[in-house]
Amino acid sequence: MKEQLYTIPVMDAYKEDCECPVCSMYKSLENKAIDFTMGPSYMEDDIRAVTDEVGFCNNHIKMLYKNQNRLGLALMLKTHMDKTITDLEKLSASEKVVSTSLFRKKSEAKGVPTYIQTLNHSCFVCNRIEDTYKRYLVTIFYLYKKEAEFRDLFHNSKGLCTTHYADLYQMAPEQLNGEMLQNFMKDLNQIYLENMKRVRDDLDWFIDKFDYRYANEPWKNSQDALPRTIQKTNSVDVE
Ligand SMILES: [Zn+2]
Ligand SMILES: [Zn+2]
């Protein structure tokens, strides 16, 4: 089973104290992909041909910029720009732009706009993460099916962010069946909703603490309620 390759990172994420273990798995893949992109690999021709072609998304270009390998990033972006300029020079020269009439559908637009739209939706780092990330999600179902220890970890976890709750919700019917599927859905809905309520209540107390009447009350679990809320609502680690 291919899933067995990924049981360790998935188990490790579920043993972490965090608001979404799937976010944590994604983040570690992301960090590895950023290190790979800024490591010696960018000098290899085959990798460079891909980064020249697909570029980077807005999120990952920021992470690459923060990585401090400014020369590496400059070299990659220089040849990426070279390719964009060459391609668009050719495309724009060969394209005759005519005024759009009511009878021409917008979706017929090809050439320059399509090229740029594809470019804006492609990213070397996203692509590099994608396959392993999908295997990690499948491994969650594999472990749920096979390992009682994992079922306990899942059941006692702090839930998930909304996006990853949706991912698991949608994948479950493809990955499980019968009673196992029903148990998983029950568990999934319960851990997501109970933990959303827990963080919502922490946030509620965080708000109350701004009221002078509660100034001398203890913070309870609310001091970091805002970053934990953002993890749940936006799948982002702001700390
Ligand atoms: Zn998440
Ligand atoms: Zn990306």
CSV table of C-alpha atoms and ligand atoms in Angstrom, one decimal:
chain,number,residue,atom,x,y,z
A,1,MET,CA,0.0,0.0,0.0
A,2,LYS,CA,1.3,3.4,-1.1
A,3,GLU,CA,-0.4,5.0,1.9
A,4,GLN,CA,2.0,3.3,4.3
A,5,LEU,CA,4.7,5.7,3.1
A,6,TYR,CA,2.8,8.6,4.6
A,7,THR,CA,1.5,7.2,7.8
A,8,ILE,CA,4.4,8.7,9.9
A,9,PRO,CA,3.9,12.3,8.9
A,10,VAL,CA,0.1,12.0,9.2
A,11,MET,CA,0.4,10.4,12.7
A,12,ASP,CA,2.9,13.0,13.7
A,13,ALA,CA,0.6,15.9,12.7
A,14,TYR,CA,-2.2,14.3,14.7
A,15,LYS,CA,0.0,14.1,17.8
A,16,GLU,CA,0.7,17.8,17.5
A,17,ASP,CA,-1.2,20.3,19.7
A,18,CYS,CA,-2.8,22.4,16.9
A,19,GLU,CA,-6.2,23.7,15.6
A,20,CYS,CA,-5.9,21.8,12.3
A,21,PRO,CA,-3.5,18.8,11.7
A,22,VAL,CA,-4.2,19.0,8.0
A,23,CYS,CA,-2.9,22.7,7.9
A,24,SER,CA,0.1,21.5,9.8
A,25,MET,CA,0.8,18.7,7.2
A,26,TYR,CA,0.4,21.2,4.4
A,27,LYS,CA,2.7,23.7,6.1
A,28,SER,CA,5.5,21.2,6.5
A,29,LEU,CA,5.2,20.2,2.8
A,30,GLU,CA,5.2,23.9,1.9
A,31,ASN,CA,8.4,24.6,3.9
A,32,LYS,CA,10.1,21.7,2.3
A,33,ALA,CA,9.0,22.8,-1.2
A,34,ILE,CA,10.3,26.4,-0.5
A,35,ASP,CA,13.6,25.0,0.7
A,36,PHE,CA,13.8,22.8,-2.4
A,37,THR,CA,13.0,25.7,-4.7
A,38,MET,CA,15.6,27.9,-3.1
A,39,GLY,CA,18.2,25.1,-2.8
A,40,PRO,CA,20.7,24.1,-5.4
A,41,SER,CA,18.0,22.6,-7.6
A,42,TYR,CA,17.1,25.9,-9.2
A,43,MET,CA,20.4,25.8,-11.1
A,44,GLU,CA,19.4,22.5,-12.8
A,45,ASP,CA,18.1,23.0,-16.3
A,46,ASP,CA,15.1,20.8,-16.1
A,47,ILE,CA,13.8,22.4,-12.9
A,48,ARG,CA,14.5,25.9,-14.3
A,49,ALA,CA,12.6,25.1,-17.5
A,50,VAL,CA,9.5,24.4,-15.2
A,51,THR,CA,9.9,27.5,-13.1
A,52,ASP,CA,10.4,29.6,-16.2
A,53,GLU,CA,7.1,28.2,-17.6
A,54,VAL,CA,4.8,28.2,-14.6
A,55,GLY,CA,6.1,30.9,-12.2
A,56,PHE,CA,4.8,31.2,-8.7
A,57,CYS,CA,1.5,32.1,-7.0
A,58,ASN,CA,1.1,35.3,-4.8
A,59,ASN,CA,1.4,33.3,-1.6
A,60,HIS,CA,4.5,31.4,-2.5
A,61,ILE,CA,6.4,34.3,-4.1
A,62,LYS,CA,6.1,36.0,-0.7
A,63,MET,CA,7.5,32.9,1.1
A,64,LEU,CA,10.4,32.7,-1.5
A,65,TYR,CA,11.2,36.4,-1.0
A,66,LYS,CA,11.4,35.9,2.8
A,67,ASN,CA,13.8,32.9,2.3
A,68,GLN,CA,16.7,35.3,1.9
A,69,ASN,CA,18.3,33.7,-1.1
A,70,ARG,CA,17.8,36.9,-3.1
A,71,LEU,CA,20.3,36.0,-5.8
A,72,GLY,CA,18.6,32.6,-6.4
A,73,LEU,CA,15.2,34.2,-6.6
A,74,ALA,CA,16.5,37.0,-8.9
A,75,LEU,CA,18.1,34.4,-11.3
A,76,MET,CA,14.8,32.4,-11.4
A,77,LEU,CA,12.6,35.4,-12.0
A,78,LYS,CA,15.0,36.8,-14.6
A,79,THR,CA,14.6,33.7,-16.9
A,80,HIS,CA,10.9,33.5,-16.0
A,81,MET,CA,10.5,37.1,-17.3
A,82,ASP,CA,12.6,36.3,-20.4
A,83,LYS,CA,10.2,33.5,-21.2
A,84,THR,CA,7.1,35.5,-20.5
A,85,ILE,CA,8.4,38.4,-22.7
A,86,THR,CA,9.4,36.0,-25.6
A,87,ASP,CA,6.0,34.2,-25.5
A,88,LEU,CA,3.9,37.3,-25.3
A,89,GLU,CA,5.9,39.1,-27.9
A,90,LYS,CA,5.1,36.2,-30.3
A,91,LEU,CA,1.5,35.8,-29.3
A,92,SER,CA,0.6,39.5,-29.4
A,93,ALA,CA,2.2,39.9,-32.8
A,94,SER,CA,0.3,37.0,-34.3
A,95,GLU,CA,-3.1,38.0,-32.8
A,96,LYS,CA,-5.4,40.4,-34.5
A,97,VAL,CA,-7.6,42.1,-31.9
A,98,VAL,CA,-11.1,43.0,-33.2
A,99,SER,CA,-13.9,44.8,-31.4
A,100,THR,CA,-16.2,42.5,-29.6
A,101,SER,CA,-19.8,42.5,-30.9
A,102,LEU,CA,-22.8,41.4,-29.0
A,103,PHE,CA,-22.8,38.1,-30.9
A,104,ARG,CA,-19.3,37.1,-30.0
A,105,LYS,CA,-19.0,35.3,-26.7
A,106,LYS,CA,-16.2,36.4,-24.4
A,107,SER,CA,-15.1,32.8,-23.9
A,108,GLU,CA,-13.8,32.7,-27.4
A,109,ALA,CA,-10.9,34.9,-26.3
A,110,LYS,CA,-7.6,33.0,-26.9
A,111,GLY,CA,-4.0,33.9,-27.2
A,112,VAL,CA,-2.7,36.6,-24.8
A,113,PRO,CA,-5.5,36.6,-22.2
A,114,THR,CA,-5.6,32.8,-22.0
A,115,TYR,CA,-1.8,32.6,-21.8
A,116,ILE,CA,-1.8,35.1,-18.9
A,117,GLN,CA,-4.8,33.4,-17.2
A,118,THR,CA,-3.0,30.1,-17.2
A,119,LEU,CA,0.2,31.7,-16.0
A,120,ASN,CA,-1.7,33.4,-13.1
A,121,HIS,CA,-3.1,30.1,-12.0
A,122,SER,CA,0.1,28.1,-12.0
A,123,CYS,CA,2.8,27.8,-9.4
A,124,PHE,CA,5.9,25.6,-9.1
A,125,VAL,CA,5.6,25.3,-5.3
A,126,CYS,CA,1.9,24.5,-5.4
A,127,ASN,CA,2.5,21.8,-8.0
A,128,ARG,CA,5.3,20.3,-6.1
A,129,ILE,CA,3.2,20.0,-2.9
A,130,GLU,CA,0.0,18.8,-4.6
A,131,ASP,CA,0.6,15.1,-5.1
A,132,THR,CA,2.0,14.4,-1.7
A,133,TYR,CA,-0.7,16.5,-0.1
A,134,LYS,CA,-3.4,14.4,-1.8
A,135,ARG,CA,-1.7,11.2,-0.6
A,136,TYR,CA,-1.7,12.6,2.9
A,137,LEU,CA,-5.4,13.1,2.8
A,138,VAL,CA,-6.0,9.6,1.5
A,139,THR,CA,-3.7,8.3,4.3
A,140,ILE,CA,-6.1,9.9,6.9
A,141,PHE,CA,-8.8,7.6,5.6
A,142,TYR,CA,-6.5,4.6,5.4
A,143,LEU,CA,-5.4,5.1,9.0
A,144,TYR,CA,-8.9,5.7,10.2
A,145,LYS,CA,-9.9,2.3,8.6
A,146,LYS,CA,-6.9,0.3,9.9
A,147,GLU,CA,-5.6,1.8,13.2
A,148,ALA,CA,-7.6,2.1,16.4
A,149,GLU,CA,-4.8,4.4,17.7
A,150,PHE,CA,-5.4,6.8,14.9
A,151,ARG,CA,-9.2,6.7,15.4
A,152,ASP,CA,-8.6,7.8,19.0
A,153,LEU,CA,-6.2,10.6,17.9
A,154,PHE,CA,-8.7,11.8,15.3
A,155,HIS,CA,-11.6,11.7,17.8
A,156,ASN,CA,-9.7,13.6,20.4
A,157,SER,CA,-8.1,16.1,18.0
A,158,LYS,CA,-8.9,19.8,18.2
A,159,GLY,CA,-10.9,19.5,15.0
A,160,LEU,CA,-10.0,21.1,11.6
A,161,CYS,CA,-10.1,24.4,9.8
A,162,THR,CA,-13.3,24.9,7.6
A,163,THR,CA,-11.5,24.3,4.3
A,164,HIS,CA,-10.0,21.0,5.5
A,165,TYR,CA,-13.3,19.9,7.1
A,166,ALA,CA,-14.8,20.4,3.6
A,167,ASP,CA,-12.0,18.4,1.9
A,168,LEU,CA,-12.4,15.4,4.2
A,169,TYR,CA,-16.2,15.7,4.0
A,170,GLN,CA,-16.1,15.5,0.2
A,171,MET,CA,-13.5,12.7,0.0
A,172,ALA,CA,-15.1,10.4,2.6
A,173,PRO,CA,-17.6,8.7,0.3
A,174,GLU,CA,-14.8,7.8,-2.2
A,175,GLN,CA,-12.5,6.4,0.5
A,176,LEU,CA,-14.8,4.6,3.0
A,177,ASN,CA,-18.1,2.7,2.9
A,178,GLY,CA,-20.7,1.1,5.1
A,179,GLU,CA,-20.6,1.5,8.8
A,180,MET,CA,-17.0,2.8,8.7
A,181,LEU,CA,-18.2,5.7,6.5
A,182,GLN,CA,-21.1,6.5,8.8
A,183,ASN,CA,-18.8,6.4,11.9
A,184,PHE,CA,-16.3,8.7,10.2
A,185,MET,CA,-18.9,11.3,9.1
A,186,LYS,CA,-20.3,11.3,12.7
A,187,ASP,CA,-16.8,11.8,14.1
A,188,LEU,CA,-15.8,14.4,11.5
A,189,ASN,CA,-18.9,16.5,12.0
A,190,GLN,CA,-18.6,16.3,15.8
A,191,ILE,CA,-14.9,17.2,16.0
A,192,TYR,CA,-15.3,20.1,13.6
A,193,LEU,CA,-18.4,21.7,15.1
A,194,GLU,CA,-17.4,21.1,18.8
A,195,ASN,CA,-14.0,22.6,18.2
A,196,MET,CA,-15.4,25.6,16.2
A,197,LYS,CA,-17.6,26.3,19.2
A,198,ARG,CA,-14.7,25.9,21.6
A,199,VAL,CA,-12.6,28.5,19.7
A,200,ARG,CA,-15.7,30.7,19.2
A,201,ASP,CA,-16.2,30.7,23.0
A,202,ASP,CA,-12.5,31.5,23.5
A,203,LEU,CA,-12.9,34.4,21.1
A,204,ASP,CA,-16.0,35.6,22.9
A,205,TRP,CA,-14.1,35.7,26.2
A,206,PHE,CA,-11.2,37.5,24.4
A,207,ILE,CA,-13.8,40.2,23.4
A,208,ASP,CA,-15.2,40.4,27.0
A,209,LYS,CA,-11.7,41.0,28.3
A,210,PHE,CA,-11.7,44.4,26.6
A,211,ASP,CA,-14.6,45.4,28.8
A,212,TYR,CA,-13.4,47.1,32.1
A,213,ARG,CA,-15.8,44.9,34.1
A,214,TYR,CA,-13.8,41.8,33.2
A,215,ALA,CA,-10.3,43.4,33.4
A,216,ASN,CA,-9.4,41.6,36.6
A,217,GLU,CA,-10.8,38.2,35.5
A,218,PRO,CA,-8.3,35.5,34.3
A,219,TRP,CA,-7.7,35.2,30.5
A,220,LYS,CA,-8.5,31.5,30.6
A,221,ASN,CA,-7.6,30.1,27.1
A,222,SER,CA,-8.3,33.3,25.4
A,223,GLN,CA,-5.0,35.1,25.1
A,224,ASP,CA,-4.2,33.5,21.7
A,225,ALA,CA,-7.9,33.2,20.6
A,226,LEU,CA,-7.5,35.5,17.6
A,227,PRO,CA,-4.6,33.6,15.8
A,228,ARG,CA,-6.4,30.3,16.6
A,229,THR,CA,-9.6,31.7,15.1
A,230,ILE,CA,-7.8,32.7,12.0
A,231,GLN,CA,-6.4,29.2,11.7
A,232,LYS,CA,-9.9,27.8,11.8
A,233,THR,CA,-11.5,30.4,9.4
A,234,ASN,CA,-8.7,31.0,7.0
A,235,SER,CA,-6.3,28.0,7.3
A,236,VAL,CA,-3.5,30.5,8.0
A,237,ASP,CA,-0.9,30.5,10.7
A,238,VAL,CA,-0.4,34.2,11.5
A,239,GLU,CA,2.1,33.6,14.4
B,1,ZN,ZN,-6.6,23.2,7.9
B,2,ZN,ZN,1.9,28.4,-4.9
